[in-house]
Amino acid sequence: MNGVRRVYNNISELSEAAARQWLALSASSISDRGVFRVALAGGNTPRKLYERLAQPDYSEQLDWSNTQIYFGDERCVPQDRVESNYHTAEESLLSKITIPPENVHPMYDPFFSAEENAARYDELVSEFEVFDLILLGMGSDGHTASLFPGTEILDETKKYVAAQYVDQLLSSRISFTFRAINAARNVFILVSGDGKAEVISNISRSGEDSFSYPVQSVDPQGSLVWYLDKSASSKIL
Ligand code: 6PG
């Protein structure tokens, strides 16, 4: 398992720890480079982290005017649909903070195809290439972002963002590639729930060279921290 593993009693304590580290990283990034570029994860696990960041004791400390918010992957659905990762972020964080609208970069516009959206976002990311922080989750099949087992995007080395039809979902996704993820200064992988315990156990046991899950290819040039709760770690404790 690449990186550092931190285990918390529950999703609330996991989210509190991740929020504290977000605060520290945003302050140091803005102090060093004048900007904090962060890519949000999709799914449900990060929701509590977003809600925590929206609370005044965090949101009033964070410099949103110098924070640029991106998305690590997106479903090809309009922003008002509950499946949209933008919708989750809007509901739990973006609608509750004072961030300039131009600092938030949605990944999917229904006016364009999945491929056109991916090309536009790839161009956007190629302007700076390195994120200060990328948040990721992990599915019970070991996928991360929308990098699913058996898909071609896993082997993409030139683009930062690509579109991929996912047979398992019978739908297309737009996702960071490992080129974007592994260029990051910091990556958090947030994993909660006993449904993920089997994969976490297999990853923890496997040797460095056995890559059977996409998430095992997350190996950033900067730091990688796994934020796990006790349920997700139940087979390794
Ligand atoms: C997505 C996510 C995906 C997610 C995992 C875990 O768009 O679905 O990017 O990679 O992080 O599927 O999802 P949960 O947090 O809901 O378990």
mmCIF file of C-alpha atoms in Angstrom, residues 8-119:
data_model
loop_
_atom_site.group_PDB
_atom_site.id
_atom_site.type_symbol
_atom_site.label_atom_id
_atom_site.label_comp_id
_atom_site.label_asym_id
_atom_site.label_seq_id
_atom_site.Cartn_x
_atom_site.Cartn_y
_atom_site.Cartn_z
ATOM 1 C CA TYR A 8 -10.185 6.755 12.664
ATOM 2 C CA ASN A 9 -13.068 5.525 14.801
ATOM 3 C CA ASN A 10 -15.727 6.702 12.372
ATOM 4 C CA ILE A 11 -16.462 8.877 9.332
ATOM 5 C CA SER A 12 -16.893 11.997 11.502
ATOM 6 C CA GLU A 13 -13.431 11.735 13.036
ATOM 7 C CA LEU A 14 -11.978 10.827 9.624
ATOM 8 C CA SER A 15 -13.591 13.937 8.112
ATOM 9 C CA GLU A 16 -12.400 16.155 10.975
ATOM 10 C CA ALA A 17 -8.808 15.002 10.452
ATOM 11 C CA ALA A 18 -9.026 15.545 6.684
ATOM 12 C CA ALA A 19 -10.543 19.014 7.202
ATOM 13 C CA ARG A 20 -7.705 19.961 9.553
ATOM 14 C CA GLN A 21 -5.131 18.876 6.952
ATOM 15 C CA TRP A 22 -7.018 20.713 4.165
ATOM 16 C CA LEU A 23 -6.773 23.877 6.284
ATOM 17 C CA ALA A 24 -3.046 23.433 6.775
ATOM 18 C CA LEU A 25 -2.366 22.656 3.109
ATOM 19 C CA SER A 26 -4.459 25.557 1.845
ATOM 20 C CA ALA A 27 -2.606 27.997 4.116
ATOM 21 C CA SER A 28 0.824 26.749 3.038
ATOM 22 C CA SER A 29 -0.097 26.579 -0.669
ATOM 23 C CA ILE A 30 -1.476 30.134 -0.689
ATOM 24 C CA SER A 31 1.487 31.397 1.316
ATOM 25 C CA ASP A 32 4.005 29.701 -1.006
ATOM 26 C CA ARG A 33 2.309 30.089 -4.396
ATOM 27 C CA GLY A 34 -0.638 32.429 -3.939
ATOM 28 C CA VAL A 35 -3.208 29.772 -4.772
ATOM 29 C CA PHE A 36 -4.626 26.463 -3.449
ATOM 30 C CA ARG A 37 -5.771 24.208 -6.260
ATOM 31 C CA VAL A 38 -7.878 21.300 -4.966
ATOM 32 C CA ALA A 39 -9.824 18.604 -6.815
ATOM 33 C CA LEU A 40 -12.878 17.154 -5.069
ATOM 34 C CA ALA A 41 -13.774 13.473 -4.963
ATOM 35 C CA GLY A 42 -17.196 12.218 -5.914
ATOM 36 C CA GLY A 43 -19.433 9.666 -4.240
ATOM 37 C CA ASN A 44 -20.775 9.841 -0.688
ATOM 38 C CA THR A 45 -17.717 9.427 1.545
ATOM 39 C CA PRO A 46 -16.368 12.997 1.191
ATOM 40 C CA ARG A 47 -19.770 14.601 1.884
ATOM 41 C CA LYS A 48 -19.110 14.868 5.636
ATOM 42 C CA LEU A 49 -15.741 16.480 4.963
ATOM 43 C CA TYR A 50 -17.386 19.046 2.683
ATOM 44 C CA GLU A 51 -20.079 19.738 5.317
ATOM 45 C CA ARG A 52 -17.348 20.162 7.956
ATOM 46 C CA LEU A 53 -15.434 22.650 5.781
ATOM 47 C CA ALA A 54 -18.668 24.622 5.311
ATOM 48 C CA GLN A 55 -19.042 25.153 9.059
ATOM 49 C CA PRO A 56 -17.961 28.643 10.223
ATOM 50 C CA ASP A 57 -15.021 27.503 12.364
ATOM 51 C CA TYR A 58 -13.419 26.181 9.160
ATOM 52 C CA SER A 59 -15.032 28.176 6.354
ATOM 53 C CA GLU A 60 -14.171 31.534 7.993
ATOM 54 C CA GLN A 61 -10.505 30.499 8.310
ATOM 55 C CA LEU A 62 -10.206 29.362 4.705
ATOM 56 C CA ASP A 63 -9.114 31.805 1.990
ATOM 57 C CA TRP A 64 -11.756 30.960 -0.641
ATOM 58 C CA SER A 65 -10.754 33.908 -2.854
ATOM 59 C CA ASN A 66 -7.396 32.178 -3.510
ATOM 60 C CA THR A 67 -8.827 28.656 -3.615
ATOM 61 C CA GLN A 68 -9.562 27.061 -6.996
ATOM 62 C CA ILE A 69 -11.946 24.087 -6.814
ATOM 63 C CA TYR A 70 -11.946 21.379 -9.483
ATOM 64 C CA PHE A 71 -13.459 17.897 -9.772
ATOM 65 C CA GLY A 72 -11.484 14.657 -10.087
ATOM 66 C CA ASP A 73 -14.281 12.932 -11.974
ATOM 67 C CA GLU A 74 -17.883 13.425 -12.973
ATOM 68 C CA ARG A 75 -20.916 11.591 -14.184
ATOM 69 C CA CYS A 76 -22.346 12.792 -17.520
ATOM 70 C CA VAL A 77 -25.535 14.198 -16.030
ATOM 71 C CA PRO A 78 -26.809 17.765 -15.488
ATOM 72 C CA GLN A 79 -25.659 19.520 -12.298
ATOM 73 C CA ASP A 80 -29.148 19.398 -10.748
ATOM 74 C CA ARG A 81 -29.216 15.590 -10.711
ATOM 75 C CA VAL A 82 -28.361 13.918 -7.385
ATOM 76 C CA GLU A 83 -25.904 11.625 -9.181
ATOM 77 C CA SER A 84 -23.789 14.628 -10.170
ATOM 78 C CA ASN A 85 -20.605 15.057 -8.141
ATOM 79 C CA TYR A 86 -21.013 18.781 -8.670
ATOM 80 C CA HIS A 87 -24.483 18.523 -7.097
ATOM 81 C CA THR A 88 -23.026 16.817 -4.013
ATOM 82 C CA ALA A 89 -20.344 19.488 -3.633
ATOM 83 C CA GLU A 90 -22.828 22.312 -4.270
ATOM 84 C CA GLU A 91 -25.277 20.962 -1.683
ATOM 85 C CA SER A 92 -22.720 20.171 1.055
ATOM 86 C CA LEU A 93 -20.128 22.937 0.564
ATOM 87 C CA LEU A 94 -20.275 25.358 -2.366
ATOM 88 C CA SER A 95 -23.711 26.787 -1.598
ATOM 89 C CA LYS A 96 -22.603 27.503 2.006
ATOM 90 C CA ILE A 97 -19.323 29.382 1.443
ATOM 91 C CA THR A 98 -18.350 32.697 -0.125
ATOM 92 C CA ILE A 99 -16.214 31.539 -3.039
ATOM 93 C CA PRO A 100 -16.068 33.536 -6.294
ATOM 94 C CA PRO A 101 -18.055 31.551 -8.918
ATOM 95 C CA GLU A 102 -15.098 31.757 -11.307
ATOM 96 C CA ASN A 103 -13.031 29.785 -8.761
ATOM 97 C CA VAL A 104 -15.234 26.685 -9.160
ATOM 98 C CA HIS A 105 -14.662 24.561 -12.263
ATOM 99 C CA PRO A 106 -17.454 22.048 -13.011
ATOM 100 C CA MET A 107 -16.336 19.132 -15.157
ATOM 101 C CA TYR A 108 -19.502 18.422 -17.138
ATOM 102 C CA ASP A 109 -21.641 20.701 -19.323
ATOM 103 C CA PRO A 110 -24.583 18.851 -20.953
ATOM 104 C CA PHE A 111 -24.170 21.053 -24.037
ATOM 105 C CA PHE A 112 -21.021 19.078 -24.905
ATOM 106 C CA SER A 113 -20.320 15.358 -25.348
ATOM 107 C CA ALA A 114 -18.328 13.419 -22.747
ATOM 108 C CA GLU A 115 -15.285 13.543 -25.024
ATOM 109 C CA GLU A 116 -15.615 17.315 -25.625
ATOM 110 C CA ASN A 117 -16.003 17.950 -21.881
ATOM 111 C CA ALA A 118 -12.934 15.824 -21.175
ATOM 112 C CA ALA A 119 -10.881 17.673 -23.804
#
